[in-house]
mmCIF file of C-alpha atoms in Angstrom:
data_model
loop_
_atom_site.group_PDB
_atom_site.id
_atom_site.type_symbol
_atom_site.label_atom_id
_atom_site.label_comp_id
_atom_site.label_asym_id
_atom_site.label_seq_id
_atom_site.Cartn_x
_atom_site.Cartn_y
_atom_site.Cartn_z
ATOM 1 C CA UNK A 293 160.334 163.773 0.525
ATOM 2 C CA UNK A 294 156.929 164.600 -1.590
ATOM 3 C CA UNK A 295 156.662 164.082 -5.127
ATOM 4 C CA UNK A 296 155.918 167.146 -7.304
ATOM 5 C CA UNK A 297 154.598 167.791 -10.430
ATOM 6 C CA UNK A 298 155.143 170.697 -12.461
ATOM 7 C CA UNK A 299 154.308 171.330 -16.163
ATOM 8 C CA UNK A 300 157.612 170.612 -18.529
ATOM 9 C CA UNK A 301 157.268 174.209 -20.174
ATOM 10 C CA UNK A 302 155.784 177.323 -20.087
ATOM 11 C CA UNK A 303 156.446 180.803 -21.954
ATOM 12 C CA UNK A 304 156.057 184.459 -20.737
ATOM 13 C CA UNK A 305 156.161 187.637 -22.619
ATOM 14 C CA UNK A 306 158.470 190.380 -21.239
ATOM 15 C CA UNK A 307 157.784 192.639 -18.566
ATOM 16 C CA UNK A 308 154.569 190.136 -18.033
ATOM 17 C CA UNK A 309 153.711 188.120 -15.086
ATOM 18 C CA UNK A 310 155.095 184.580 -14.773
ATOM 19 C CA UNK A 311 152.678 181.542 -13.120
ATOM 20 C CA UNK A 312 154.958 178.436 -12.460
ATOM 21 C CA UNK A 313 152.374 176.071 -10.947
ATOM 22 C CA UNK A 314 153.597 173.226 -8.779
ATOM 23 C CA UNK A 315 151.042 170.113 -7.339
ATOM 24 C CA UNK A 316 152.806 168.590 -3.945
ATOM 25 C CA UNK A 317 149.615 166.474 -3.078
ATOM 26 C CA UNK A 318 151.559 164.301 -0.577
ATOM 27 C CA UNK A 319 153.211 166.652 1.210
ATOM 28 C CA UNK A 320 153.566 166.598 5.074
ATOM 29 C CA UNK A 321 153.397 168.710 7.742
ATOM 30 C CA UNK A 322 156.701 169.078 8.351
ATOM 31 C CA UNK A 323 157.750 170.026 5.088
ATOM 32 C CA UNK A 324 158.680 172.941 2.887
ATOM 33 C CA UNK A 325 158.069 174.058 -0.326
ATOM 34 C CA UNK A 326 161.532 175.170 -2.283
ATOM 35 C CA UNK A 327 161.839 176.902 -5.656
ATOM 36 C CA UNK A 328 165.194 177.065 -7.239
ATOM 37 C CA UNK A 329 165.674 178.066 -10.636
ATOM 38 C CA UNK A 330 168.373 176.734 -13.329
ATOM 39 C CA UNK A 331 170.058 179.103 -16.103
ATOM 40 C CA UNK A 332 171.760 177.023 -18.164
ATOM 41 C CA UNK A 333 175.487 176.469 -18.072
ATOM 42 C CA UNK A 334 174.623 177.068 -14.307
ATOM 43 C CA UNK A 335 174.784 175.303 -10.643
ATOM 44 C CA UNK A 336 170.867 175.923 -9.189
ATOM 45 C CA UNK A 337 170.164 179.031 -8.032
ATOM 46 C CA UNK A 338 167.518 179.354 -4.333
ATOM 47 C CA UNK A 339 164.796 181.718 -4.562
ATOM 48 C CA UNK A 340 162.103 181.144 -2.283
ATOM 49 C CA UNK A 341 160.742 178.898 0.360
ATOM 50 C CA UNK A 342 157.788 178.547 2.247
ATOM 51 C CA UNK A 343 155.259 176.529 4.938
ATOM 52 C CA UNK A 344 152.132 177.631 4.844
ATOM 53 C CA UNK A 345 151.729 181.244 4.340
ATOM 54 C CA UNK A 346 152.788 183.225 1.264
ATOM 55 C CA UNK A 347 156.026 184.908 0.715
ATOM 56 C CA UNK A 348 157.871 187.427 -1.069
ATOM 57 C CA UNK A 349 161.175 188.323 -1.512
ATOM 58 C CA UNK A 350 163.120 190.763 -4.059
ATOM 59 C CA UNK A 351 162.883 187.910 -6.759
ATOM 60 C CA UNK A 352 159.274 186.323 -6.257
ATOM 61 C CA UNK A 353 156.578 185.381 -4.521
ATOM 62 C CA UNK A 354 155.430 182.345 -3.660
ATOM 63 C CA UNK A 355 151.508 181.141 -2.820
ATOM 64 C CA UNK A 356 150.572 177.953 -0.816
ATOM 65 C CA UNK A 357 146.794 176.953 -1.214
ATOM 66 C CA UNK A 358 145.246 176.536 2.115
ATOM 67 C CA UNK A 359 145.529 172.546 1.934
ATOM 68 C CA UNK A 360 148.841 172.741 1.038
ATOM 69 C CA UNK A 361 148.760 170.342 -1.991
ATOM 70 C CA UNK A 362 149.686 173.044 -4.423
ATOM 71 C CA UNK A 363 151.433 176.630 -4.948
ATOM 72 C CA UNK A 364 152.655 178.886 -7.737
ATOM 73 C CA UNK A 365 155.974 180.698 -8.196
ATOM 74 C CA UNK A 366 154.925 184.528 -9.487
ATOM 75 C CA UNK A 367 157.978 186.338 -11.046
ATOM 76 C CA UNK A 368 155.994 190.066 -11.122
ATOM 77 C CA UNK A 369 157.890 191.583 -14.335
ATOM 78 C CA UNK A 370 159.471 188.546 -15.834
ATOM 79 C CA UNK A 371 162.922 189.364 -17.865
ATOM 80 C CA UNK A 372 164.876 187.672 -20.793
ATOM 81 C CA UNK A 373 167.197 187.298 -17.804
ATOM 82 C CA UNK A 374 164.716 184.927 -16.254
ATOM 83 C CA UNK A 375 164.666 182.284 -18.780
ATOM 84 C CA UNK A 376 165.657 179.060 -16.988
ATOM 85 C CA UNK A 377 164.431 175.875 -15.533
ATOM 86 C CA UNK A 378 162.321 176.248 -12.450
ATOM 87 C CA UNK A 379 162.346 173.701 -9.564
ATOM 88 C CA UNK A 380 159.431 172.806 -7.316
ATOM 89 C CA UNK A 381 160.776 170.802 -4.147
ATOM 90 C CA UNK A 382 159.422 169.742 -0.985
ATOM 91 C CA UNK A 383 161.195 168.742 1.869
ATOM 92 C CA UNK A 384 162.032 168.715 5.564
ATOM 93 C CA UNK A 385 164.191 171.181 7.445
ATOM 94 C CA UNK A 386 167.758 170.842 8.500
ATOM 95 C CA UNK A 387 170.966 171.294 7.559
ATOM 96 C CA UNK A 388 171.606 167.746 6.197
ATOM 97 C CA UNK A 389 168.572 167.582 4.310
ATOM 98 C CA UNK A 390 169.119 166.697 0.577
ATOM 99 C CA UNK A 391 167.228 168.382 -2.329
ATOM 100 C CA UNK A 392 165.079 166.280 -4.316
ATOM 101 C CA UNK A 393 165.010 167.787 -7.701
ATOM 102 C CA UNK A 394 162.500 166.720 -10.723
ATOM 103 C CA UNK A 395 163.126 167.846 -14.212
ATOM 104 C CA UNK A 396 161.048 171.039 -13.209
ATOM 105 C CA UNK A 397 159.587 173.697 -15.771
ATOM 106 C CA UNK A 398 161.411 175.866 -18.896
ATOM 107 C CA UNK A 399 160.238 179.034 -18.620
ATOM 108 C CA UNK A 400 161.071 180.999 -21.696
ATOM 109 C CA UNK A 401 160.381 184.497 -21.325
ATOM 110 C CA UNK A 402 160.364 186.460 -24.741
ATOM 111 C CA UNK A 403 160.362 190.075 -26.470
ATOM 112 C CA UNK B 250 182.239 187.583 -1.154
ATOM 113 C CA UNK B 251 182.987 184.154 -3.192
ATOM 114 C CA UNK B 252 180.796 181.561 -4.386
ATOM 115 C CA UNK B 253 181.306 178.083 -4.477
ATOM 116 C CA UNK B 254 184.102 177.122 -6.847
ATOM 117 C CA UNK B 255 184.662 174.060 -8.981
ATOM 118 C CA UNK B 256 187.360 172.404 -11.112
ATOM 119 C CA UNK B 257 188.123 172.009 -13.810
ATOM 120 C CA UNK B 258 184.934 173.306 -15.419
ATOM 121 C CA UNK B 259 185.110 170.458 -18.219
ATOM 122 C CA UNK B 260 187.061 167.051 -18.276
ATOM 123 C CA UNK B 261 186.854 164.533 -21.074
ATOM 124 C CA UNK B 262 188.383 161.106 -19.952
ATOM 125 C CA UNK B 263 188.871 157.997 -21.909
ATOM 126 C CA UNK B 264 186.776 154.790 -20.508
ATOM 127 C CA UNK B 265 188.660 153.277 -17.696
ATOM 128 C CA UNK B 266 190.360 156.451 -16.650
ATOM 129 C CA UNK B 267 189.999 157.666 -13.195
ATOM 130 C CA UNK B 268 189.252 161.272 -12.453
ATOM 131 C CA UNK B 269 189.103 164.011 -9.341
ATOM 132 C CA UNK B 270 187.046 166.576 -9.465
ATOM 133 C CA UNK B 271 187.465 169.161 -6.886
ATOM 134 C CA UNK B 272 184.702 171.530 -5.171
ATOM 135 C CA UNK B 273 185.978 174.414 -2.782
ATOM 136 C CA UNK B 274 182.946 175.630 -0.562
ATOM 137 C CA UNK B 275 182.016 179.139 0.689
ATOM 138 C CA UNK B 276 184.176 179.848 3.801
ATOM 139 C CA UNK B 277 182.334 178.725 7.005
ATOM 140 C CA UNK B 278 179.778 176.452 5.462
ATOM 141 C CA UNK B 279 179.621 173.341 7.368
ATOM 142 C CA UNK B 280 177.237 171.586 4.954
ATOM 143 C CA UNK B 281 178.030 169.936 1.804
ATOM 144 C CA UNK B 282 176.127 168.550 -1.150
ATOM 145 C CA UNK B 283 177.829 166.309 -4.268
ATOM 146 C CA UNK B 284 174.837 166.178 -6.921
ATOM 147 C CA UNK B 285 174.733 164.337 -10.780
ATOM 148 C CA UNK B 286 172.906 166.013 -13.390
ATOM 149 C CA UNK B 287 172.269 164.056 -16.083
ATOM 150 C CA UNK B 288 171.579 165.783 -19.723
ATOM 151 C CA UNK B 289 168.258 166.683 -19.882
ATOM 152 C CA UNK B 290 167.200 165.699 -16.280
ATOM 153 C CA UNK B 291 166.981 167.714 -12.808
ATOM 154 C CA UNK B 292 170.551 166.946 -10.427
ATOM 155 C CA UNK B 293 170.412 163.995 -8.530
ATOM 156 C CA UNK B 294 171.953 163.573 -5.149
ATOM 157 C CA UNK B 295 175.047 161.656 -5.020
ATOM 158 C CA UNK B 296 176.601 162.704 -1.218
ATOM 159 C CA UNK B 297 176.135 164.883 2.317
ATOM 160 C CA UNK B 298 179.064 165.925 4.355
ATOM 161 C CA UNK B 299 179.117 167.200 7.835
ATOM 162 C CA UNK B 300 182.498 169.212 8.247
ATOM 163 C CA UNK B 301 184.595 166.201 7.608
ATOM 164 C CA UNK B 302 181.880 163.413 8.181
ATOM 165 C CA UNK B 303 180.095 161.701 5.447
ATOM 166 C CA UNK B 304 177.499 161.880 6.876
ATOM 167 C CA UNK B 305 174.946 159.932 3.705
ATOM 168 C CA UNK B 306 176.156 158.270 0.752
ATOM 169 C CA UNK B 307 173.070 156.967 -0.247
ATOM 170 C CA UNK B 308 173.250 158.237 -3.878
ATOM 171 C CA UNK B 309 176.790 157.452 -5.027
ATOM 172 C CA UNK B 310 175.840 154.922 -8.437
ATOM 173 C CA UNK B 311 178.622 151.974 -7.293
ATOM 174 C CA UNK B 312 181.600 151.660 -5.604
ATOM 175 C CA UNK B 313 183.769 153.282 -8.411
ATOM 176 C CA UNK B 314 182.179 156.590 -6.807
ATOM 177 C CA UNK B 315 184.331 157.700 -3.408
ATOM 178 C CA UNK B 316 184.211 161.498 -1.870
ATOM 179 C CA UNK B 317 186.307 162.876 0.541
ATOM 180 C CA UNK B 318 186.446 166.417 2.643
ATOM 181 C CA UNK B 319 189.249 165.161 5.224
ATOM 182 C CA UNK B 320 189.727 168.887 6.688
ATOM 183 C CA UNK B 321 186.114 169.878 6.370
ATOM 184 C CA UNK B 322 186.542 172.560 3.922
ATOM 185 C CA UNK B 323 187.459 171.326 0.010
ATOM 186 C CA UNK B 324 186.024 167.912 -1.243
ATOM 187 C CA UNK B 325 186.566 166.023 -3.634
ATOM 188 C CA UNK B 326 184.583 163.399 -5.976
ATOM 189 C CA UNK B 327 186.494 160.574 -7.635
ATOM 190 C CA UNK B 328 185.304 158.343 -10.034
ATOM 191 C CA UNK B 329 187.675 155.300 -10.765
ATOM 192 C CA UNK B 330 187.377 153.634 -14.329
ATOM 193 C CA UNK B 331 184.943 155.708 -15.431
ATOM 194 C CA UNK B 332 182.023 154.746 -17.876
ATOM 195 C CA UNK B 333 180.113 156.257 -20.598
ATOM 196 C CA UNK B 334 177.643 156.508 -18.221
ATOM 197 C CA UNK B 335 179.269 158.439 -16.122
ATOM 198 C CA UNK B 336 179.240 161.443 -18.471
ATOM 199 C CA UNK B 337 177.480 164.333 -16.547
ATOM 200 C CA UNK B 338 177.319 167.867 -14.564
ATOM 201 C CA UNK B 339 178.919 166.995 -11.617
ATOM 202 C CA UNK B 340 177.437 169.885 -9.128
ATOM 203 C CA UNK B 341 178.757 170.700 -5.401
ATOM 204 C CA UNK B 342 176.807 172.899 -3.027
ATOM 205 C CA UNK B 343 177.401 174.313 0.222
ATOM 206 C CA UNK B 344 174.951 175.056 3.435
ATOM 207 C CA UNK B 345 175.478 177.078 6.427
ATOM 208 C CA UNK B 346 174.586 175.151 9.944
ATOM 209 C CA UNK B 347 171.928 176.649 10.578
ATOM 210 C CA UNK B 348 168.558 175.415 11.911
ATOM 211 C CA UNK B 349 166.044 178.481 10.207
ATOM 212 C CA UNK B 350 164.509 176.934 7.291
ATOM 213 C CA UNK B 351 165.808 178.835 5.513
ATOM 214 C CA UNK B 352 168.839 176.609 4.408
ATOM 215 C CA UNK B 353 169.579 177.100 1.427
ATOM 216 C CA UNK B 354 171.900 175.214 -0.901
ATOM 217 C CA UNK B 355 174.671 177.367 -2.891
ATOM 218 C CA UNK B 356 175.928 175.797 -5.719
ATOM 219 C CA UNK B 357 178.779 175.715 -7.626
ATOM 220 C CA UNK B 358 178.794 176.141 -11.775
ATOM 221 C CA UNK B 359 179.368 172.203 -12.293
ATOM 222 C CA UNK B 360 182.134 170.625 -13.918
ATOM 223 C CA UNK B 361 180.739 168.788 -17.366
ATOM 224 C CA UNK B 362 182.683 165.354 -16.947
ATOM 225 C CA UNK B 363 182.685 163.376 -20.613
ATOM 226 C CA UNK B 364 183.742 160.185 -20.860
ATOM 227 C CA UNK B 365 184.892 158.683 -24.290
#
């Protein structure tokens, strides 16, 4: 699976926007970009995946560049609720496919 | 409906000790995932299991490390004379067969293994 990178922390005020940038130069063809998310004291939590196109679900979006060697996690109105570790992770489909975690980004989102 | 379930949630063990540590998936899920998590560090895959199949076992650290889900539903990870550096988050997760892309991982809250 592709390497990522991802910066080790970032803050957000409340109610703001929050940018989690993730470079996946390597990445294949066949592969996905996952974000799951950490709160601590927790097991990893999924929130969004993608290909190629963007996507949005109730908790984020998600935007691929065109080459495919980056994307950014956008949480729209970030909440103290939201304060946890953020994982970038690329991989191949399928049910026996292992998740390839980094040590990802601390997002502390404050008053 | 319920998550995935671990226990115990904590276990402190003196060096040498062997310990179980137990993981009961969502109903139904076929897939499932034994990951370490290290202090400070993302979780690291340990384990895959098909129903009953181990299917990789490319991450267990050494042979001290054995998993087993004999009736495809609860598994468990045992560690035999454990080490200091065994001391972790031991986190199971559990996947539906499913071949959208969309296969995501559900994991348990971890059981914090110490080892004095």
């Amino acid at each position: 699976d592709a390497k990522t990178t991802q910066p080790p922390s970032m803050d957000c005020a409340e109610g703001r926007a929050a940018n989690l940038p993730c470079n996946h130069s390597t990445i294949s063809g066949n592969e996905y970009v996952y974000w799951y998310r950490q709160i601590h004291s927790q097991g990893p939590q999924y929130i969004i995946h993608g290909l190629k196109n963007n996507e949005t679900n109730e908790m984020a979006s998600l935007i691929i560049t065109e080459d495919r060697k980056s994307s950014t996690l956008i949480l729209p109105h970030a909440t103290l609720r939201d304060t946890a570790v953020y994982y970038c992770i690329v991989r191949a489909t399928g049910g026996g496919n292992k998740l390839t975690f980094g040590t990802g980004t601390q997002l502390k989102v404050e008053l | 409906g319920a998550g995935v379930s671990q226990s115990p949630r904590y276990k402190v063990a003196k060096r040498g000790q062997d310990v179980a540590l137990r993981c009961d998936p969502i109903s139904g899920h076929v897939s499932l995932f034994w990951y370490q998590q290290a202090l400070g560090q993302g979780p690291e895959f340990l384990t895959y299991f098909q129903n009953e199949a181990q299917l990789d076992k490319s991450g267990l650290p050494s042979d001290r490390f054995f998993a087993e889900r004999p009736e495809g539903s609860v598994s468990t990870l045992k560690i035999q004379r454990t080490q200091q550096e065994d001391s972790a988050v031991y986190l199971c997760a559990s996947s539906p067969r499913t071949s959208r892309p969309s296969n995501e991982q559900f994991f348990g809250p971890g059981t914090r293994l110490t080892v004095l």
